[in-house]
PDB file of C-alpha atoms in Angstrom:
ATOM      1  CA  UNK X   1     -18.117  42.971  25.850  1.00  0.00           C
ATOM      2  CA  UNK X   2     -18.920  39.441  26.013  1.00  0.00           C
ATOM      3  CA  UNK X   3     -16.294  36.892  27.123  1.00  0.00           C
ATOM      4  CA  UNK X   4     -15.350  33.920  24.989  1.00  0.00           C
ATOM      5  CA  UNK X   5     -14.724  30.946  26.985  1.00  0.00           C
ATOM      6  CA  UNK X   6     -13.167  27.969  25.808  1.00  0.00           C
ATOM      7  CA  UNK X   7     -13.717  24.630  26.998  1.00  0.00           C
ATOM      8  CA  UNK X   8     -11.803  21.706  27.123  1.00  0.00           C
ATOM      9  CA  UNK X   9     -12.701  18.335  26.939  1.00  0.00           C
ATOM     10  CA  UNK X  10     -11.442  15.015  27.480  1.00  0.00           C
ATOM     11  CA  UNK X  11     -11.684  13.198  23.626  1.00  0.00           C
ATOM     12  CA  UNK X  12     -14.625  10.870  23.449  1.00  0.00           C
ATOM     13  CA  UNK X  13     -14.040   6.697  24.549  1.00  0.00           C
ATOM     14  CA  UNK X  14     -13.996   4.919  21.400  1.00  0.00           C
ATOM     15  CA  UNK X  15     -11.901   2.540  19.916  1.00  0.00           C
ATOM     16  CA  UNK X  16     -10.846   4.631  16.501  1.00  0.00           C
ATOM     17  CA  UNK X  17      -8.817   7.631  15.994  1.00  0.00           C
ATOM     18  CA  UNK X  18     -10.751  10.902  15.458  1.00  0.00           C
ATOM     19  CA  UNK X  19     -11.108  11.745  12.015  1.00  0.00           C
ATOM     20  CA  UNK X  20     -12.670  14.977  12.331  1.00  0.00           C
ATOM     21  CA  UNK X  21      -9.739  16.416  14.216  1.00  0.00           C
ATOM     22  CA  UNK X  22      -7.840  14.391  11.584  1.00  0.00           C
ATOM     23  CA  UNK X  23      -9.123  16.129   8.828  1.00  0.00           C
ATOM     24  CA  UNK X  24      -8.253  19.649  10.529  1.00  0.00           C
ATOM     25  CA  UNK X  25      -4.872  18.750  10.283  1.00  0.00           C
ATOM     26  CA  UNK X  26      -5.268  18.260   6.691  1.00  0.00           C
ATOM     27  CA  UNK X  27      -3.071  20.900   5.362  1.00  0.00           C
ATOM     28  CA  UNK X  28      -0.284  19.515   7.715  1.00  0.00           C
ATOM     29  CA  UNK X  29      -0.824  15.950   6.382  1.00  0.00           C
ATOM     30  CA  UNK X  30      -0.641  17.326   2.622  1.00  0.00           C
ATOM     31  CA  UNK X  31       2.318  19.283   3.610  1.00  0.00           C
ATOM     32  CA  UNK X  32       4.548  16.158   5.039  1.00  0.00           C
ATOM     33  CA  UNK X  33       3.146  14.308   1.858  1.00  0.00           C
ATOM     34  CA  UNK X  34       4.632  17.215  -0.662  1.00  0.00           C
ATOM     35  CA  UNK X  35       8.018  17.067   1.600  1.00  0.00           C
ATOM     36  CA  UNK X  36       7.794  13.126   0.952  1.00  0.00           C
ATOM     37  CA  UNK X  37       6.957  13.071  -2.403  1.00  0.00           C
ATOM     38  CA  UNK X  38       9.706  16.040  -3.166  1.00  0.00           C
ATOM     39  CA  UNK X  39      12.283  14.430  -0.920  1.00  0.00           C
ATOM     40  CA  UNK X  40      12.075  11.141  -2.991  1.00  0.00           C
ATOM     41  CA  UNK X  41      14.428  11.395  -5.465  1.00  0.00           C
ATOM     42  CA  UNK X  42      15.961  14.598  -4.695  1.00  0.00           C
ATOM     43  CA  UNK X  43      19.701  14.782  -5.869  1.00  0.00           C
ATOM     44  CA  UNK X  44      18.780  12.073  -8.230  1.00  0.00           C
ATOM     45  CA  UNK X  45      20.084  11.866 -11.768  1.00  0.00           C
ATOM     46  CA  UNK X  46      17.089   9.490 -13.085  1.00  0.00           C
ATOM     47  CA  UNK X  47      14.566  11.129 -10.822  1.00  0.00           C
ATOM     48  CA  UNK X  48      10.980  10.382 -11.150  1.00  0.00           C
ATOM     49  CA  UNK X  49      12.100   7.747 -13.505  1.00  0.00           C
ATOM     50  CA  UNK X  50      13.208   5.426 -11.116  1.00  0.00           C
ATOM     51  CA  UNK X  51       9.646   4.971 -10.612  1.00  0.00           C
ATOM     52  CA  UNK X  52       9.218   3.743 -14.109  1.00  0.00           C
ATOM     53  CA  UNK X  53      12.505   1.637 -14.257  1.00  0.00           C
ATOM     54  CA  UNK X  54      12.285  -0.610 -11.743  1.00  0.00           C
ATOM     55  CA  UNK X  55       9.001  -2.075 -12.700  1.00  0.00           C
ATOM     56  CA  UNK X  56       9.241  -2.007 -16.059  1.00  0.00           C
ATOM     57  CA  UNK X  57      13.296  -4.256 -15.711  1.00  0.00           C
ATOM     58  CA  UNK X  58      11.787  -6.518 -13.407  1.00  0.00           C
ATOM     59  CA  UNK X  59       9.033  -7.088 -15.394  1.00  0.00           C
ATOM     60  CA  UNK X  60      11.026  -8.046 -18.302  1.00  0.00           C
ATOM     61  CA  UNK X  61      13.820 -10.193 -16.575  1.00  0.00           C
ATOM     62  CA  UNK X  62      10.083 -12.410 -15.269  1.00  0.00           C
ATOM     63  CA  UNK X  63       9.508 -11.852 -18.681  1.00  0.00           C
ATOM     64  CA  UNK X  64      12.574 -13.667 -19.493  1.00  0.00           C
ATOM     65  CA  UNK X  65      12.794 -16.434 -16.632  1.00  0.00           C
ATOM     66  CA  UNK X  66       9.186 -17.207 -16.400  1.00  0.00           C
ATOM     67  CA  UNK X  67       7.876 -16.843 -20.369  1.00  0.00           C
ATOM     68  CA  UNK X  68      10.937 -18.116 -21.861  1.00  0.00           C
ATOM     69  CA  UNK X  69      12.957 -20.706 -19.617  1.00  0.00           C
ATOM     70  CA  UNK X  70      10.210 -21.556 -17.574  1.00  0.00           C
ATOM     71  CA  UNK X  71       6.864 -21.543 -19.473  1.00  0.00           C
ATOM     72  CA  UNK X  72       4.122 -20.076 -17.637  1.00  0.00           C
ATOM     73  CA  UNK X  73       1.015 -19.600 -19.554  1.00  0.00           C
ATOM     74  CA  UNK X  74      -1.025 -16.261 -18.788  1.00  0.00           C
ATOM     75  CA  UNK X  75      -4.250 -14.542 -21.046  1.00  0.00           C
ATOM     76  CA  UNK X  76      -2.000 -11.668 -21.946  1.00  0.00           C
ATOM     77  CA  UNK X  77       1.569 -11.437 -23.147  1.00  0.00           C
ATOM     78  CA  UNK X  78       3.523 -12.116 -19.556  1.00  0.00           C
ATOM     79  CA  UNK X  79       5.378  -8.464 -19.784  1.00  0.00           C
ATOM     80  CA  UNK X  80       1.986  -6.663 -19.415  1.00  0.00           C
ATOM     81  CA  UNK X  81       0.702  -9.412 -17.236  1.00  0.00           C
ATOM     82  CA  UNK X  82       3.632  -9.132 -14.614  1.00  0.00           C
ATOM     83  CA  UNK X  83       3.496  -5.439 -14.862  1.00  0.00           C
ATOM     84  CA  UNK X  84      -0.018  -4.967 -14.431  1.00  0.00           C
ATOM     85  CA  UNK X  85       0.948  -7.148 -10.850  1.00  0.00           C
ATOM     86  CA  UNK X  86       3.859  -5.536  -9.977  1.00  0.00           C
ATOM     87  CA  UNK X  87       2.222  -2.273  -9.573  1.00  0.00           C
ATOM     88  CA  UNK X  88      -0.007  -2.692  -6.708  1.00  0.00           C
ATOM     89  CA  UNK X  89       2.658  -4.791  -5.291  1.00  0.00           C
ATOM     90  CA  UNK X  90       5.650  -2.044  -5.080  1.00  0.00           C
ATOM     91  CA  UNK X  91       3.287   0.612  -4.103  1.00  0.00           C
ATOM     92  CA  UNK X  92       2.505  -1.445  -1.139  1.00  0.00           C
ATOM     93  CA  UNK X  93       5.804  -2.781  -0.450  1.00  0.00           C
ATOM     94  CA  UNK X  94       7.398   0.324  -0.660  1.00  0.00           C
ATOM     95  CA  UNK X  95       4.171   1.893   1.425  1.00  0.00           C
ATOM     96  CA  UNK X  96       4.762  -0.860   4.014  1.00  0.00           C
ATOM     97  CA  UNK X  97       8.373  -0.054   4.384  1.00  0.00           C
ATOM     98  CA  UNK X  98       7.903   3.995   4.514  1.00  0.00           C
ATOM     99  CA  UNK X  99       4.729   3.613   7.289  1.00  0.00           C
ATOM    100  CA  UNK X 100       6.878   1.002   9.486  1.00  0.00           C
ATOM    101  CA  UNK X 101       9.495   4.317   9.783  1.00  0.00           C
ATOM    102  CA  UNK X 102       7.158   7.064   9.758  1.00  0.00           C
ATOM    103  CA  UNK X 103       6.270   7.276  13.669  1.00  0.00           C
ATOM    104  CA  UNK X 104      10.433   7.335  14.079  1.00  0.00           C
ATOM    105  CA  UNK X 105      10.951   9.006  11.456  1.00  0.00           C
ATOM    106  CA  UNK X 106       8.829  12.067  12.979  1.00  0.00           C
ATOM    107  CA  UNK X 107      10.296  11.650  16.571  1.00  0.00           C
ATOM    108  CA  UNK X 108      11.302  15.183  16.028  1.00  0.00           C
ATOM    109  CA  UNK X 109       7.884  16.222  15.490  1.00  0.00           C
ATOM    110  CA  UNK X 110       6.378  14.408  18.274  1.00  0.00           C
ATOM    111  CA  UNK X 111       8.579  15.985  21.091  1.00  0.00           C
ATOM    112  CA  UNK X 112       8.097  19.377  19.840  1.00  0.00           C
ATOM    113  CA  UNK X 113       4.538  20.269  19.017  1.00  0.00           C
ATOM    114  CA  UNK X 114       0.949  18.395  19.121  1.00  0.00           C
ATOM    115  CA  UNK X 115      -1.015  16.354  16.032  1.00  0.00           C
ATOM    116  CA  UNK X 116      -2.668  13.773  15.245  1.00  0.00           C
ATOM    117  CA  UNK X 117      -0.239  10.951  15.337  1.00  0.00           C
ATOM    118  CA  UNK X 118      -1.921   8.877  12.683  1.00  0.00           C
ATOM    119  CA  UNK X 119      -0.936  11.897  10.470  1.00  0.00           C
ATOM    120  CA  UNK X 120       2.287  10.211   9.539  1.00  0.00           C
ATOM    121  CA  UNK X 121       1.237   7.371   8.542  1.00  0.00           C
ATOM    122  CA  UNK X 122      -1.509   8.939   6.274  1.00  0.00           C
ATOM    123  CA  UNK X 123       0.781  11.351   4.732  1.00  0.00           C
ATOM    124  CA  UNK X 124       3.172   8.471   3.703  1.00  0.00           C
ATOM    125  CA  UNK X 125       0.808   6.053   2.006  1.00  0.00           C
ATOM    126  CA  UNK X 126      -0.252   8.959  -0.314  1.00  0.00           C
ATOM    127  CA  UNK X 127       3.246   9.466  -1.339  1.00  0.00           C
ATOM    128  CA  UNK X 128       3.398   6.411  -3.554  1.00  0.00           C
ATOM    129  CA  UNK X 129       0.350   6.722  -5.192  1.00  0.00           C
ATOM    130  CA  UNK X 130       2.413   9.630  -7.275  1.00  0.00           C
ATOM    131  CA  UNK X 131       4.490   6.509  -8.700  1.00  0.00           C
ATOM    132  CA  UNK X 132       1.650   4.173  -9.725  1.00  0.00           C
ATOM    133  CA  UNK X 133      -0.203   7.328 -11.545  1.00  0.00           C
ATOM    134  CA  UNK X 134       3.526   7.087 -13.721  1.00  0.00           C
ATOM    135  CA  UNK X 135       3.646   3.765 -13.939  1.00  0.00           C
ATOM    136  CA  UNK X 136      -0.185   3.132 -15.403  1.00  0.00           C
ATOM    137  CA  UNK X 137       1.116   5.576 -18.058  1.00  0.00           C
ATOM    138  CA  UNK X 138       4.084   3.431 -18.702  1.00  0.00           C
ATOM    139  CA  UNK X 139       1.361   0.168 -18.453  1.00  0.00           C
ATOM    140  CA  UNK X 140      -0.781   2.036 -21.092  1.00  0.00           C
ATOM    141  CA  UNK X 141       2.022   2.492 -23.764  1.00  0.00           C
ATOM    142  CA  UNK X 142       2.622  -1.151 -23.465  1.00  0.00           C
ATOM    143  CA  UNK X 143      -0.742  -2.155 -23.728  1.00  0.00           C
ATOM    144  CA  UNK X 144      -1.228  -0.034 -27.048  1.00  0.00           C
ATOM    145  CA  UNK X 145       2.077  -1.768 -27.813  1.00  0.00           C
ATOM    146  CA  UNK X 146       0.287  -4.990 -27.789  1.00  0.00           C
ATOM    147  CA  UNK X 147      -3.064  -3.827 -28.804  1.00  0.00           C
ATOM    148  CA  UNK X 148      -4.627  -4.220 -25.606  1.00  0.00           C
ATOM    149  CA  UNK X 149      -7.237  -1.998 -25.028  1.00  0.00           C
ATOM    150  CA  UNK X 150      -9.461  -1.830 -21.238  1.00  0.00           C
ATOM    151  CA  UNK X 151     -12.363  -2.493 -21.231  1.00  0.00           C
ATOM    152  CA  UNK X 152     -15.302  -1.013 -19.380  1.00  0.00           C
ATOM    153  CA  UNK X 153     -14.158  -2.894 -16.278  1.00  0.00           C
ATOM    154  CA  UNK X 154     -11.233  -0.052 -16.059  1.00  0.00           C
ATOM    155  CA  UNK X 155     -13.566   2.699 -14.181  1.00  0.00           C
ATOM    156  CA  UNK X 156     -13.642   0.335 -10.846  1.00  0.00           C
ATOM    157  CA  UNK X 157      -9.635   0.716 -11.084  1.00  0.00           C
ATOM    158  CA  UNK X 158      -9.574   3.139  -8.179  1.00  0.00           C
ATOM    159  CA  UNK X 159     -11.597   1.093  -6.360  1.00  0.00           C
ATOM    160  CA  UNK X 160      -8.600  -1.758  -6.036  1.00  0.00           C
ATOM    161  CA  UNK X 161      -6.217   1.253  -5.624  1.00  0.00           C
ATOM    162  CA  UNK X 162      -8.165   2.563  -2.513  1.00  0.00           C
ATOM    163  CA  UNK X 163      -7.928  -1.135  -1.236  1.00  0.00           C
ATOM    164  CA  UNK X 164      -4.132  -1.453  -1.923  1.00  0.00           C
ATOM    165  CA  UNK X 165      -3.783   1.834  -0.121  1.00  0.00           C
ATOM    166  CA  UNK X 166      -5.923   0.939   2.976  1.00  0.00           C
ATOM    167  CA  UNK X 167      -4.100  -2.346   2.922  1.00  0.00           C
ATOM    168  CA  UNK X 168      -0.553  -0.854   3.046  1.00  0.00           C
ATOM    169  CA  UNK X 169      -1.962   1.617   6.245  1.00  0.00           C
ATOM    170  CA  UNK X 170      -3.718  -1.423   8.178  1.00  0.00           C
ATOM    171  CA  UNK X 171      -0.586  -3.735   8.144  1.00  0.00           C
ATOM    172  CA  UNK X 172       1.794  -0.106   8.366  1.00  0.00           C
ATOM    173  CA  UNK X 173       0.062   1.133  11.009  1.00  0.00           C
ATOM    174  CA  UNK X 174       0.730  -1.851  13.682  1.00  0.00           C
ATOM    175  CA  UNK X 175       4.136  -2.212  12.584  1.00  0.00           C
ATOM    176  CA  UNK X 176       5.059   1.452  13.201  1.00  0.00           C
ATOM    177  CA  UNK X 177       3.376   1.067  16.753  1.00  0.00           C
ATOM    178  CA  UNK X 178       5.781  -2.114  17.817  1.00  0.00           C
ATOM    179  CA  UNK X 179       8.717  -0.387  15.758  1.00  0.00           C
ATOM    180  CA  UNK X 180       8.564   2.850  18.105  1.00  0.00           C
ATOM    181  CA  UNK X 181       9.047   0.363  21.007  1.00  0.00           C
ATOM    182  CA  UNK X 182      11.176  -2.670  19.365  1.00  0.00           C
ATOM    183  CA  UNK X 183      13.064  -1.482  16.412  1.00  0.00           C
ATOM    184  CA  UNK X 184      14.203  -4.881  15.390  1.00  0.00           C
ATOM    185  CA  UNK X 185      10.295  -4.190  13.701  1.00  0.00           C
ATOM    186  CA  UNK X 186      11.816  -2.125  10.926  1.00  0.00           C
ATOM    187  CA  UNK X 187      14.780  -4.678   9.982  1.00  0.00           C
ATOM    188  CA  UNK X 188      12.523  -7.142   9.865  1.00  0.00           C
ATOM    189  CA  UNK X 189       9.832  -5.503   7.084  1.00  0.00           C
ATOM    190  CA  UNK X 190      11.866  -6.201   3.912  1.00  0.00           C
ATOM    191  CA  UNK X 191      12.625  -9.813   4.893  1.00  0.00           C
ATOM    192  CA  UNK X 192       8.836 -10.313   5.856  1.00  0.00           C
ATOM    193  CA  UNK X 193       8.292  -8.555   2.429  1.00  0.00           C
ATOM    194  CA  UNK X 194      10.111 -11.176   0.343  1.00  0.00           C
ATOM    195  CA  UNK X 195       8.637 -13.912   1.243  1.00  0.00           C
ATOM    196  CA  UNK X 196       5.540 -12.183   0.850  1.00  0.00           C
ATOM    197  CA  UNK X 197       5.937 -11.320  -2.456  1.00  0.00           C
ATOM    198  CA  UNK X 198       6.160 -14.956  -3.487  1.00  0.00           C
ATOM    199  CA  UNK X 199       2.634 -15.719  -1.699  1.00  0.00           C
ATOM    200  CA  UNK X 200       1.056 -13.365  -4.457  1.00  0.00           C
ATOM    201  CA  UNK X 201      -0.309 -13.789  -8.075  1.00  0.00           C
ATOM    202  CA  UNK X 202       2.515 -11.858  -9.490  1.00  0.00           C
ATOM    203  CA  UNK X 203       4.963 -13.727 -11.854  1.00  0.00           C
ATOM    204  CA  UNK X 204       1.963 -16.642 -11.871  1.00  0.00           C
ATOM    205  CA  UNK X 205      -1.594 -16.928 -12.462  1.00  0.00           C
ATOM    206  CA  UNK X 206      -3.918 -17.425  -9.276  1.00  0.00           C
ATOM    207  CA  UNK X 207      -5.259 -20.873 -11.559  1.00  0.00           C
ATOM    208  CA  UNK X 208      -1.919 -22.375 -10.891  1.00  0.00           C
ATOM    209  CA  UNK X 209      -2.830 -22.376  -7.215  1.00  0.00           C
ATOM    210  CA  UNK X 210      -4.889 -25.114  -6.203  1.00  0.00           C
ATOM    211  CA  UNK X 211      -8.302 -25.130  -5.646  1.00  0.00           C
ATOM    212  CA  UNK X 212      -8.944 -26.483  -2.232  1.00  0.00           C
ATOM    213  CA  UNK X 213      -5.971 -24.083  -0.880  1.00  0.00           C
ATOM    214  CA  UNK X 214      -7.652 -21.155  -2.618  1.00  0.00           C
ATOM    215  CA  UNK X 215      -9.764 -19.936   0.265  1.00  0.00           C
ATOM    216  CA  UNK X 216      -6.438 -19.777   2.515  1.00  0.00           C
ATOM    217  CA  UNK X 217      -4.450 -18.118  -0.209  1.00  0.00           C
ATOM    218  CA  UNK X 218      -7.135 -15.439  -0.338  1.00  0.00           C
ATOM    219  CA  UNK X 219      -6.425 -14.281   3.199  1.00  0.00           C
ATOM    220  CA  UNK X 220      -3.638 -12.508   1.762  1.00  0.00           C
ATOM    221  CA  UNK X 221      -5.274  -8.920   0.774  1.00  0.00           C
ATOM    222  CA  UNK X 222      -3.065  -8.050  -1.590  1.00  0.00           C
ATOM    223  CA  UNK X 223      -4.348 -11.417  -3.860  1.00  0.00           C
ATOM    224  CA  UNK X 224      -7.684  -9.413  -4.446  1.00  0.00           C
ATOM    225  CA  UNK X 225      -5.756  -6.359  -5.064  1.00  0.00           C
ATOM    226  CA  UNK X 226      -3.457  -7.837  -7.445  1.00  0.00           C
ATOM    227  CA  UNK X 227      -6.475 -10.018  -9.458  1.00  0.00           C
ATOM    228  CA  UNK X 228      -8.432  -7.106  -9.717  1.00  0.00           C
ATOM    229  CA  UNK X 229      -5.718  -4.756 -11.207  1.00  0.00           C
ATOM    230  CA  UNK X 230      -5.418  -7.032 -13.905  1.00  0.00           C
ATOM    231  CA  UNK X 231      -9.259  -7.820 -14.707  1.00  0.00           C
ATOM    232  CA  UNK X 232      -9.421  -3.625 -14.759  1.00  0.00           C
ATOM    233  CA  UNK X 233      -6.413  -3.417 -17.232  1.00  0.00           C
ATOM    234  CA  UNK X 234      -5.904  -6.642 -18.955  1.00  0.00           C
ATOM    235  CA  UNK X 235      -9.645  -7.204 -19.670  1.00  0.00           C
ATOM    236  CA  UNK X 236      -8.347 -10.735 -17.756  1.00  0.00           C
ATOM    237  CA  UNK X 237     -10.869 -13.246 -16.001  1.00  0.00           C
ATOM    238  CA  UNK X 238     -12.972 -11.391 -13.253  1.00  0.00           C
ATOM    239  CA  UNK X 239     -12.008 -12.078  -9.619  1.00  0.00           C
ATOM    240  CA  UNK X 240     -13.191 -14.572  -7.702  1.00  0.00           C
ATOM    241  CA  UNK X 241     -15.976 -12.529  -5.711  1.00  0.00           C
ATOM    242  CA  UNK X 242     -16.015 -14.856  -2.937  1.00  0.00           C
ATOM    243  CA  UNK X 243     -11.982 -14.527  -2.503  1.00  0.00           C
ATOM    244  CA  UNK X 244     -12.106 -11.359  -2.493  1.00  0.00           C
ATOM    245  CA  UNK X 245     -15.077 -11.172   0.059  1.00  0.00           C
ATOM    246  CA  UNK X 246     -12.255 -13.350   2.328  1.00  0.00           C
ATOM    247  CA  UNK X 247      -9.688 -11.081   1.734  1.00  0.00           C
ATOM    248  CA  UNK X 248     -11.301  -7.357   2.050  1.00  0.00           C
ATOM    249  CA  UNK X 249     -13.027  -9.121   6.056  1.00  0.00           C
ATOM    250  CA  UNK X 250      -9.862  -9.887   6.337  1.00  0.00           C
ATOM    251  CA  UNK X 251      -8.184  -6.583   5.513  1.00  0.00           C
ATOM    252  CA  UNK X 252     -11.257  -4.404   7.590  1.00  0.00           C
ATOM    253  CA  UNK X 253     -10.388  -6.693  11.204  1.00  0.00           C
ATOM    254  CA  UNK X 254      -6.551  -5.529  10.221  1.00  0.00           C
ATOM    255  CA  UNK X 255      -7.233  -2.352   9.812  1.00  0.00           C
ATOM    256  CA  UNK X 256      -9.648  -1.651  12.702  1.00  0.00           C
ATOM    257  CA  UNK X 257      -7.624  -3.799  15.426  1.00  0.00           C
ATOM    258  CA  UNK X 258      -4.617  -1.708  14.077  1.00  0.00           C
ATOM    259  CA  UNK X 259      -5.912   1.512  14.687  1.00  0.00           C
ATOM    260  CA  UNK X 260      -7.364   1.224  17.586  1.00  0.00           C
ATOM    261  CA  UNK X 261      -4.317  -0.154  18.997  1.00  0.00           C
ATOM    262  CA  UNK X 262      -2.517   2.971  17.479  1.00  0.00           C
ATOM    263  CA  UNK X 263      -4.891   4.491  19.325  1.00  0.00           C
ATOM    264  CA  UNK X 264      -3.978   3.130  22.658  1.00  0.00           C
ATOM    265  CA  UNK X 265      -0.252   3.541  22.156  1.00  0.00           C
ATOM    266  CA  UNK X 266       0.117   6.891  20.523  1.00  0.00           C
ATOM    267  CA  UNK X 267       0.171   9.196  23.779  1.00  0.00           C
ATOM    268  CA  UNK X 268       3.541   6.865  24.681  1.00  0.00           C
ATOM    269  CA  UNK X 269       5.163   7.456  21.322  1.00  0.00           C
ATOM    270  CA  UNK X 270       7.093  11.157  22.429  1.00  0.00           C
ATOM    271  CA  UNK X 271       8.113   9.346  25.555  1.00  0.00           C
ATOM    272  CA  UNK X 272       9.608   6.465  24.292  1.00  0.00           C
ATOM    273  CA  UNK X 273      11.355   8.296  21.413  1.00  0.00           C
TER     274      UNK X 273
END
């Protein structure tokens, strides 16, 4: 009978994560992602609708500061024009928030039995994307409401959704590194994530932002995102190609530096937990 020997190797030098061993942990990443997206709003009244209600309130007190005591003119009526923004914006503020915890979250986990670590994070940027599916349904309604229909524009849609998804991971995926280490990291996200709500196109147009600061305003990903949501629902004015060229060079250094610095760090994260 022929033995069966088994080799082990040290993992390859390079800067990124391995995705093929990644990818056989798949069914452990969509398991932590069904936990996540059960876990939600378990023992909640409302449920899934809390995914519906908070966009759809805040976009109609904007509605009512913004198109009513302060007039700010926008192509489509301002409720679908705020919620059209508003959705890439919670998924990746709530994605930021949920990837900053995720390595801490799993310290359990990470003591007890070997994975990828870059599992967590994956499994909770997917979560959210469960929300925006509801809320483009509640987006739609209003749009028939107003007689907006998409245009052809709409099939690029996942496109920006990919982006806001990889953007939520490259900026999540540092922040969960320093947060394992300093965890004043985690108190800090929602502070950091009000102020940078305000430095997106999301209760304004991006024409009310000057010109000459445009280039500088577009090294803030989530401005493409956001821009492009709205030219794929709202049939509004395509985005500027060259801003967005700015931001996605700006979102792929992000995302590389970040992981292979997650790289570096992630055989320290069971010890320091």
């Amino acid at each position: 009978m022929e033995k069966v020997r088994t080799i082990i190797e040290p993992p390859k030098a390079t800067f990124l994560p391995d995705f093929g061993e990644i990818w056989r942990y798949r069914d452990l990443l969509m398991l932590l992602a069904w936990r996540d997206i059960s876990a939600r709003f378990r023992q909640s009244v409302v449920g899934y609708g809390w995914a519906v209600l908070r966009p759809l309130i805040t976009s109609l007190i904007y509605t009512l500061v913004f198109s009513i005591f302060i007039r700010v003119e926008t192509d489509a009526p301002y409720v679908i024009f705020a919620f059209a923004g508003l959705i890439p914006w919670m998924y990746f503020s709530q994605a930021l928030m949920s990837v900053t915890g995720s390595i801490v979250g799993g310290g359990a986990m990470l003591t007890k039995v070997y994975f990828p670590r870059l599992v967590l994070p994956l499994a909770t940027v997917a979560v959210g994307l469960v929300e925006v599916a509801l809320q483009l349904v509640v987006l739609g309604g209003l749009m028939a409401w107003f007689r907006y229909v998409p245009g052809v524009q709409v099939i690029a849609l996942p496109i920006f959704i990919l982006i806001a998804v990889l953007t939520a991971l490259a900026f999540g995926i540092w922040l969960t590194a320093l947060n394992v280490k300093y965890r004043d990291v985690g108190m800090a996200v929602p502070f950091a994530i009000q102020i940078w709500m305000y430095l997106c196109p999301i209760v304004y147009p991006i024409t009310m932002v000057p010109e000459k600061y445009r280039m500088l305003y577009a090294l803030n990903p989530l401005v493409g995102v956001i821009e492009g949501f709205r030219w794929c629902l709202l049939g509004s004015a395509p985005p500027d190609w060259t801003m967005m060229a700015v931001s996605l060079t700006v979102l792929v250094v992000v995302l590389l530096a970040g992981m292979a610095w997650f790289k570096k760090v992630e055989t320290t994260f069971a010890d320091v937990i």
